[in-house]
Coordinates of C-alpha atoms in Angstrom, one line a residue:
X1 CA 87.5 -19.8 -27.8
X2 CA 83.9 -20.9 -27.5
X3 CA 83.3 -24.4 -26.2
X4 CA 80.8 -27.0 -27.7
X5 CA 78.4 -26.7 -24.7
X6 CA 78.3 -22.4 -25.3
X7 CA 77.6 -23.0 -29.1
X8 CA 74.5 -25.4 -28.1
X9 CA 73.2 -22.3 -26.1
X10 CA 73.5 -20.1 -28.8
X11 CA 72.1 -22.9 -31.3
X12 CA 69.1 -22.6 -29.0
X13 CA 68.9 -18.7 -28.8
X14 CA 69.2 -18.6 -32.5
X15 CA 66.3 -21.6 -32.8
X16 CA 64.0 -19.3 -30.4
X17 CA 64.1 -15.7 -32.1
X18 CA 64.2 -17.3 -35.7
X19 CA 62.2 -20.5 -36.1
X20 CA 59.0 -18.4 -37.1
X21 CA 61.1 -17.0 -40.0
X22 CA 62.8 -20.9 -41.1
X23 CA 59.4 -22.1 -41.5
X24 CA 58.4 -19.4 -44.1
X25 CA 61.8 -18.8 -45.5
X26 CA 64.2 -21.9 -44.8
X27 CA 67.8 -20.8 -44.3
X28 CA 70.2 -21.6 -47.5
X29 CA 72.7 -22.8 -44.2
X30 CA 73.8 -21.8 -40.5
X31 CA 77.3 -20.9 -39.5
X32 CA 78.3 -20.4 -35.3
X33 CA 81.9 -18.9 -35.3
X34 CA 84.2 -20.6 -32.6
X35 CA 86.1 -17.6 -32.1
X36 CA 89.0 -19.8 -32.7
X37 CA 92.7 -18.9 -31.2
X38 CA 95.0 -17.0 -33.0
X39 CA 98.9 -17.3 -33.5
X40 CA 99.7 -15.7 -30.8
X41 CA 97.5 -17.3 -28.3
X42 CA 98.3 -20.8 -29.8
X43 CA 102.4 -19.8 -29.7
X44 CA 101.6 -18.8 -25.6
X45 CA 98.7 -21.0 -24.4
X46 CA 99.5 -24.6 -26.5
X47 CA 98.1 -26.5 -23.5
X48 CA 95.0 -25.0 -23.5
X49 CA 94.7 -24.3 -26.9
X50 CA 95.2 -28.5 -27.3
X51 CA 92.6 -29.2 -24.7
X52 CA 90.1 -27.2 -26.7
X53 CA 90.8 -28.6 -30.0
X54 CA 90.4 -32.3 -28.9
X55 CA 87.5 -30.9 -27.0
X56 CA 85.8 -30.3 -30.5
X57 CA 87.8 -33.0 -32.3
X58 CA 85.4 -35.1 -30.0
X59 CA 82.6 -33.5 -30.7
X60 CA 82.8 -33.6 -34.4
X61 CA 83.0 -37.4 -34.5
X62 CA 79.9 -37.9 -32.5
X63 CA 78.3 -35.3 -34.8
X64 CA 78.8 -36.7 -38.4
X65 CA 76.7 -34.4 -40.1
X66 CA 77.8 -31.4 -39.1
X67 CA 80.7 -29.5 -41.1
X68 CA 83.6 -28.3 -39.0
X69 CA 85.6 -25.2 -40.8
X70 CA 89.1 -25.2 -40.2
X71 CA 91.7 -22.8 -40.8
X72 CA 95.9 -23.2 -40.5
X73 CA 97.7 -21.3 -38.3
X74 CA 101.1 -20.1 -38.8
X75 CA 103.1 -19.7 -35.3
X76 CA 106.4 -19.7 -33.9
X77 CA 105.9 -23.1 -33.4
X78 CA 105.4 -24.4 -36.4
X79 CA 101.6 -24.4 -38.5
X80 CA 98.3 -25.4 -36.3
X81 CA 95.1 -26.3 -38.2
X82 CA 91.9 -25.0 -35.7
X83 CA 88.4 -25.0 -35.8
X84 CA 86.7 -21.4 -37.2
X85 CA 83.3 -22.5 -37.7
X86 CA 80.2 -24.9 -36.9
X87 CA 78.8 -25.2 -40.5
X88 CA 75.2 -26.5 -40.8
X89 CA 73.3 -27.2 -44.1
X90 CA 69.6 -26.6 -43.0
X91 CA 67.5 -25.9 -40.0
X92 CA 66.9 -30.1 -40.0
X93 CA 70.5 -30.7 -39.5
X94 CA 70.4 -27.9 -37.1
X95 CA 67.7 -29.6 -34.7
X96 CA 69.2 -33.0 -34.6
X97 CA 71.8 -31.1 -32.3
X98 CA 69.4 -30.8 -29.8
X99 CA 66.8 -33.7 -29.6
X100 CA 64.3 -30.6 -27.5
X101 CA 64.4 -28.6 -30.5
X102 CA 64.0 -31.5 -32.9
X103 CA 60.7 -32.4 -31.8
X104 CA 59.5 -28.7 -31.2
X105 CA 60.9 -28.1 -35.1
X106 CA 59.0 -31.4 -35.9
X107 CA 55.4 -30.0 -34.4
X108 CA 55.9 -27.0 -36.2
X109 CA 57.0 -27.9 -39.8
X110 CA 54.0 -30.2 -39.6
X111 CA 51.5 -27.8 -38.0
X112 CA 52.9 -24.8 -40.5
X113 CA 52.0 -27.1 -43.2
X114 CA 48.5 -28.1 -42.0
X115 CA 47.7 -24.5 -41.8
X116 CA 49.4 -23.2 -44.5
X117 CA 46.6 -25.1 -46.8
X118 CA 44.0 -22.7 -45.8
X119 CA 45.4 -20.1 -48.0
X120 CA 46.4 -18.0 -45.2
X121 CA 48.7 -15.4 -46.4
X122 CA 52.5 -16.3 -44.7
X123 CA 53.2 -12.7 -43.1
X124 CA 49.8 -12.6 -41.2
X125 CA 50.1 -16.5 -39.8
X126 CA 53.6 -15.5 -38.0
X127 CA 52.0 -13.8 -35.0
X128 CA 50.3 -16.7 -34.2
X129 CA 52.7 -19.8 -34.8
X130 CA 53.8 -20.0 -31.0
X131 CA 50.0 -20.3 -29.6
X132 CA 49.5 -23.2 -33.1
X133 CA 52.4 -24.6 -31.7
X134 CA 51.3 -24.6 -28.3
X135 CA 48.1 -26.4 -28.7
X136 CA 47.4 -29.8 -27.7
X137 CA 47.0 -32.5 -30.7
X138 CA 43.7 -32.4 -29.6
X139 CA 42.9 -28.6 -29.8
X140 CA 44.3 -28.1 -33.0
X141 CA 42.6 -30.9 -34.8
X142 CA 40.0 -28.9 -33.8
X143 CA 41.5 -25.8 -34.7
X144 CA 41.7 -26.9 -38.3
X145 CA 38.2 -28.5 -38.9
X146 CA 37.1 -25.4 -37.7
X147 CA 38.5 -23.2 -39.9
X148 CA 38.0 -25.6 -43.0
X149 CA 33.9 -25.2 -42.0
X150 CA 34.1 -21.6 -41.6
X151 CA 35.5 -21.2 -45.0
X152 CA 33.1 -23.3 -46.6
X153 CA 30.5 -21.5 -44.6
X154 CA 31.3 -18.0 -44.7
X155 CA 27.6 -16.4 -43.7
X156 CA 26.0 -19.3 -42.1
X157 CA 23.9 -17.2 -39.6
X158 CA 24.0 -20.0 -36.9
X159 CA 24.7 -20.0 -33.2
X160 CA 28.2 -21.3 -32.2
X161 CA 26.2 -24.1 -30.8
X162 CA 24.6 -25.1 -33.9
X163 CA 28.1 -25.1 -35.8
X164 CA 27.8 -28.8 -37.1
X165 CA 32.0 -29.4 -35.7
X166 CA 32.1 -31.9 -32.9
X167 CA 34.1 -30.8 -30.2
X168 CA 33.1 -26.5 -30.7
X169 CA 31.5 -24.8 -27.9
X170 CA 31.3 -21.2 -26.6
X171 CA 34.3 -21.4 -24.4
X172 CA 35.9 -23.0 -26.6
X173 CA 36.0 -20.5 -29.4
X174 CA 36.3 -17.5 -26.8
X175 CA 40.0 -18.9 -25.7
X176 CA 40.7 -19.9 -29.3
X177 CA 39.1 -17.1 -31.5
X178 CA 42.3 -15.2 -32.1
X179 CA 43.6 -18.1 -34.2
X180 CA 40.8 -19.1 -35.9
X181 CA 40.4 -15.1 -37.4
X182 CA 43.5 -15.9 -38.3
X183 CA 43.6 -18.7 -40.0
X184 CA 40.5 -17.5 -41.9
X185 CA 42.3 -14.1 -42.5
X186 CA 40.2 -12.1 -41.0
X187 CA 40.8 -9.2 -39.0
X188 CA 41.3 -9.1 -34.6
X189 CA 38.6 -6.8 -33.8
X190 CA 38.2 -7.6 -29.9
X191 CA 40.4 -7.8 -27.1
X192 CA 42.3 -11.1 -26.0
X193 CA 41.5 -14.7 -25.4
X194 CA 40.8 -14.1 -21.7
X195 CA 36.9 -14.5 -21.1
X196 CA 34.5 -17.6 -21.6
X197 CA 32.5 -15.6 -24.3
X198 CA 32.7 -14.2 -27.4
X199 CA 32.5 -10.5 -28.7
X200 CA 29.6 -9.9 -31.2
X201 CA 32.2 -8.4 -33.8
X202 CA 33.8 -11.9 -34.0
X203 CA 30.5 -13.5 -34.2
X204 CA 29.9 -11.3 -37.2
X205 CA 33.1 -11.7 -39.0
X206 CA 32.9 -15.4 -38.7
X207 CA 29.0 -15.3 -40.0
X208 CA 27.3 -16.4 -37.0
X209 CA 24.4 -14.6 -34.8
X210 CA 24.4 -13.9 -31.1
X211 CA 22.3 -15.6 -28.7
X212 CA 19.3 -13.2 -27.9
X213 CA 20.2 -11.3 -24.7
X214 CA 18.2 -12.1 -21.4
X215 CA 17.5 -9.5 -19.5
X216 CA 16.2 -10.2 -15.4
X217 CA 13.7 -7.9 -13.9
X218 CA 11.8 -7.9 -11.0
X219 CA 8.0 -6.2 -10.7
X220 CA 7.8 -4.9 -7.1
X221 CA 4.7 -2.8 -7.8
X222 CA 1.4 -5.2 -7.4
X223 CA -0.4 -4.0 -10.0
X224 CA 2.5 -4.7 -12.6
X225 CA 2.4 -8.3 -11.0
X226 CA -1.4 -8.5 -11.8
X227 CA -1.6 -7.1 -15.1
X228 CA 1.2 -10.1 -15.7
X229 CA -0.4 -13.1 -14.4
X230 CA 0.9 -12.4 -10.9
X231 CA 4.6 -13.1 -12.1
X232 CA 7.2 -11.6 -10.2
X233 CA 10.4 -12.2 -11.5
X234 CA 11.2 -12.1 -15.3
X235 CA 13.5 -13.7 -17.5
X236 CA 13.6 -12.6 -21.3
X237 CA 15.5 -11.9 -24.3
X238 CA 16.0 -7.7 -24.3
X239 CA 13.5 -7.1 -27.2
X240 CA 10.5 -8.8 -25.0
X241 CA 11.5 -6.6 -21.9
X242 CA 11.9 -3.5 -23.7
X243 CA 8.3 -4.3 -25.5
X244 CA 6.8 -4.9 -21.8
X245 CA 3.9 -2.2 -21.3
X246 CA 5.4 -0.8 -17.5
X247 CA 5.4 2.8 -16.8
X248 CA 7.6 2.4 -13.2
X249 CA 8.0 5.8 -11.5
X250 CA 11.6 4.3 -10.5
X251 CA 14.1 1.8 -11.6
X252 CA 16.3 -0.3 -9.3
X253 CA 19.3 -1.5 -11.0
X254 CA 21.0 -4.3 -8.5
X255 CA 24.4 -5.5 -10.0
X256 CA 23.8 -9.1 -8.5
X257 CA 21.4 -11.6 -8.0
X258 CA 21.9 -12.7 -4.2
X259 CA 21.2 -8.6 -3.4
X260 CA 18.1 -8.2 -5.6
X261 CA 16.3 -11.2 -5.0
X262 CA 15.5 -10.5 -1.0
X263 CA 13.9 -6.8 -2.6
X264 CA 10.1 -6.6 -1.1
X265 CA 7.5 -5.0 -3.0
X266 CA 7.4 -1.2 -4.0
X267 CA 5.0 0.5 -5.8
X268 CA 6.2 2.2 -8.8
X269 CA 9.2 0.4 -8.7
X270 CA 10.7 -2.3 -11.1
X271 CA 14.5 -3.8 -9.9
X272 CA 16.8 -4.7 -12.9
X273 CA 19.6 -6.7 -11.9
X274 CA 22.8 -8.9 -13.3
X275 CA 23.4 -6.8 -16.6
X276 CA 27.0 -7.4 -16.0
X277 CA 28.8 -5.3 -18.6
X278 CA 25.9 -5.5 -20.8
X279 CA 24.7 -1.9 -19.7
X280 CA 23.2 -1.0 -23.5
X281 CA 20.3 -2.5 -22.3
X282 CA 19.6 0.4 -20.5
X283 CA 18.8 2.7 -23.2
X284 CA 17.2 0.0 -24.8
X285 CA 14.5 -0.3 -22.6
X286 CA 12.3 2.5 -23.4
X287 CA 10.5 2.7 -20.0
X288 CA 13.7 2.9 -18.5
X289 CA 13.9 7.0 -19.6
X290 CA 10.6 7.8 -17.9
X291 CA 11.8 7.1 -14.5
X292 CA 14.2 7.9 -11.8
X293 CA 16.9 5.6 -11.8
X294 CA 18.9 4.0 -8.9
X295 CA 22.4 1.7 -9.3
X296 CA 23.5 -0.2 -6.3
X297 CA 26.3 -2.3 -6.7
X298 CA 29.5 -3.5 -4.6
X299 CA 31.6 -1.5 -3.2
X300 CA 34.6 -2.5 -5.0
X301 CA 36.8 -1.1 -8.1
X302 CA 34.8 -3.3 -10.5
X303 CA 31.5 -2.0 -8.8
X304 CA 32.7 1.7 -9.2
X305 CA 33.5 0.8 -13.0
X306 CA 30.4 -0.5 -13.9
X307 CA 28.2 2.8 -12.0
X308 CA 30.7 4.8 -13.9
X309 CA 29.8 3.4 -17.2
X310 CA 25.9 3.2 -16.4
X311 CA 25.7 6.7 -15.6
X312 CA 27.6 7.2 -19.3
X313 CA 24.3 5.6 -20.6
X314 CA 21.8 7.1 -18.4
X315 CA 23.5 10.5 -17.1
X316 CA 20.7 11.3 -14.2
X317 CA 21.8 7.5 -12.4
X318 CA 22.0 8.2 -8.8
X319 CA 24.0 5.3 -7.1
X320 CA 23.0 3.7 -3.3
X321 CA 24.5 2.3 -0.9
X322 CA 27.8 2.9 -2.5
X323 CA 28.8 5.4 0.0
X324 CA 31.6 5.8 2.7
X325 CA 29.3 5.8 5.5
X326 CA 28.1 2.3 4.1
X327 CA 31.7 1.3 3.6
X328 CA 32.9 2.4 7.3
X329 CA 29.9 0.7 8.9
X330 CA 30.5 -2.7 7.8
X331 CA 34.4 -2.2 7.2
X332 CA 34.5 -5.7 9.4
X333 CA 32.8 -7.1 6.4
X334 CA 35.0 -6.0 3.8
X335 CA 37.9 -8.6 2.5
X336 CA 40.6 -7.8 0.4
X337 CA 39.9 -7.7 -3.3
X338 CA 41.6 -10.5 -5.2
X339 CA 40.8 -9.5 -8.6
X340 CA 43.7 -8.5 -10.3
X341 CA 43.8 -5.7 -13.2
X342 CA 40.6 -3.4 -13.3
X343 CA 40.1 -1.4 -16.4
X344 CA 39.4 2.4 -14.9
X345 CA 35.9 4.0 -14.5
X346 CA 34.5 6.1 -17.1
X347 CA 34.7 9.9 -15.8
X348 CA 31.0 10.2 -14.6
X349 CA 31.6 9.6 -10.7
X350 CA 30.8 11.9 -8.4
X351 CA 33.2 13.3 -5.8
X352 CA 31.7 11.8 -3.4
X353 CA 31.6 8.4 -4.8
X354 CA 35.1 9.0 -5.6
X355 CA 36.0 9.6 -2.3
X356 CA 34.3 5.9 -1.5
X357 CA 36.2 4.3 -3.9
X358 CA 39.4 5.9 -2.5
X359 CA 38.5 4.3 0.9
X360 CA 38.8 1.1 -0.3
X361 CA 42.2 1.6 -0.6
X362 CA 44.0 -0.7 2.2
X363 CA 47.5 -1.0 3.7
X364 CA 47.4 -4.9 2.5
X365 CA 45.3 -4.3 -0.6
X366 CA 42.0 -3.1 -2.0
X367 CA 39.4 -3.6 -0.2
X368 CA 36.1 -5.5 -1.4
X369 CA 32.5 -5.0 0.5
X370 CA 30.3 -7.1 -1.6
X371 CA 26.7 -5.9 -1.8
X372 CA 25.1 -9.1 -0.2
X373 CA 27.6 -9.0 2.6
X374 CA 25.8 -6.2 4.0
X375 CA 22.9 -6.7 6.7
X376 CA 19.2 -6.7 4.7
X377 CA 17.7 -4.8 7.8
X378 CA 19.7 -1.7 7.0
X379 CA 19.9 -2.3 3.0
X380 CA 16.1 -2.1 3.4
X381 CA 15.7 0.6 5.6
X382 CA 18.3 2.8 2.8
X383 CA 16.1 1.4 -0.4
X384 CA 12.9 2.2 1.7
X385 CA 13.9 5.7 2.6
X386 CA 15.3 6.6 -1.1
X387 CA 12.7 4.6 -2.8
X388 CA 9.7 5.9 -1.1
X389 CA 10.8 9.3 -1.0
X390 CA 10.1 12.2 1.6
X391 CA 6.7 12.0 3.3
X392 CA 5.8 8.4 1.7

């Protein structure tokens, strides 16, 4: 015999794996059997069987709308009408049960309708009526104009920042792009909401062009300097690097900033640093192939990843300074990495950076040795020795 409060829990279970599927295909009615008493348990448990009864006699009269279905009994103690079913004419009536649910139903049905205006065929909106749901008022307002300009502006060609919607930015379409391909649509061709930019496929499908990539180099050979105006360090879109007239008899390629900004002259030598994951740019730079390339990055999982997949690009990359003798003579330096998943290097390590990375391994965690943790005077006397060569 199933009490009132058990048939609210199972009201709400029912609400949580269904309430996509009510919104587009509304229940004819709902029915939550009581699992009422038989004969024979009302003949040999009355008292209880009374107390239960009055239990939902009670909860019938302060719930008006709902329709109780009985049933009559026939015992050896004469005929008992009991409760079979809780009855329920719509997912509305439904709701009202629970004053939670009501106002989650209420934000849905409305937002469901807002979005269901776009056109948006019903089956492909379903995956993403929790995160609509989940949105502030604020967000999707936005949502909505956003979609409504990207459908009357298909192939626009703009920047995100030139979209003429108040309120759209970069970040903003990063953590929200899943929904807006949906509500235009169009297909999920990147991976989740979980990074402050956005994937060049999604700026395609939505019509919009990519800011031009910058690409930071430094000219450590004089002469380079000179034929430039004396500049030294250099910020500019990929096209205008690539297009630069250097012939460097050896690249530098410094994953951050902090480590490649201390670098002192070298002739021959030109020091790319803070590609990130944008590692194309290496065989996009035509000089790039002429010379003997270096990678010196952290000595962390994320630093092993990113040599793995810039030796994928340029296949003669030697790394630096990514080596277990760096790693166990500055070990005191190391902290434990914090970064949580890593996606795996591509298979282009070498066994002995392999082993490295295997060192970082630590009782409390993986370790971390970031590159600019390490002391300049023996980064420089590594870079000097491997950049200079035998006999320089």
């Amino acid at each position: 015999m199933r009490t009132p409060d058990y048939i609210l829990d199972q009201i709400r279970i029912r609400y949580d794996n269904n309430w996509r599927d009510w919104l587009v295909s509304p229940p004819d009615a709902l029915s939550f059997s009581l699992t009422p008493p038989t004969a024979h348990t009302i003949a040999r448990n009355a008292d209880a069987v009374a107390t239960w009864l009055r239990a939902w006699q009670e909860w019938a009269h302060d719930h008006p709308t709902v329709h109780m279905r009985t049933v009559t009994r026939r015992t050896l103690i004469g005929t008992q009408q009991v409760y079979t079913h809780v009855d329920l004419h719509s997912v509305d009536s439904l709701v009202t049960l629970i004053p939670a649910l009501e106002e989650r139903w209420y934000t849905a049905t409305q937002r469901y309708s807002d979005t269901s205006v776009l056109g948006v065929p019903q089956e492909q909106l379903k995956p993403y009526l929790a995160q609509i749901v989940a949105l502030d008022d604020y967000d999707f307002s936005l949502l909505i104009r956003i979609a409504q300009w990207f459908i009357k502006n298909p192939k626009s060609g703009l920047t995100i920042r030139q979209v003429p919607v108040p309120g759209l930015h970069t970040k903003w379409l990063a953590r929200h792009r899943s929904l807006v391909l949906a509500l235009l649509g169009l297909p999920q061709l990147s991976e989740a909401d979980d990074c402050d930019d956005v994937d060049v496929r999604d700026l395609d499908a939505l019509g919009l062009r990519p800011l031009p990539t910058s690409i930071d180099i430094i000219l450590t050979d004089p002469e380079d300097q000179q034929s430039l105006s004396g500049l030294r360090h250099i910020r500019a879109p990929l096209a205008e690097i690539a297009g630069l007239r250097l012939r460097p008899r050896q690249i530098l390629v410094i994953e951050n900033k902090q480590s490649a900004l201390p670098v002192p002259d070298w002739p021959g030598v030109v020091v790319i640093h803070s590609l990130g994951n944008f590692l194309d740019a290496l065989v996009a730079i035509p000089w790039i192939a002429c010379a003997q390339a270096w990678y010196w990055g952290d000595l962390d999982r994320a630093g092993f990843t990113l040599l793995s997949r810039a030796r994928t690009r340029l296949p003669g990359l030697t790394s630096v300074l990514m080596d277990r003798d760096t790693l166990s003579q500055h070990i005191d330096l190391a902290v434990i990495d914090p970064t949580g998943r890593i996606d795996p290097p591509d298979s282009t390590l070498t066994i002995a950076e392999r082993e490295a990375l295997a060192a970082l391994t630590h009782e409390a965690g993986q370790l971390r040795l970031e590159q600019e943790r390490i002391p300049w005077n023996y980064v420089n006397k590594i870079l000097d020795k491997v950049l200079r060569g035998p006999g320089r």
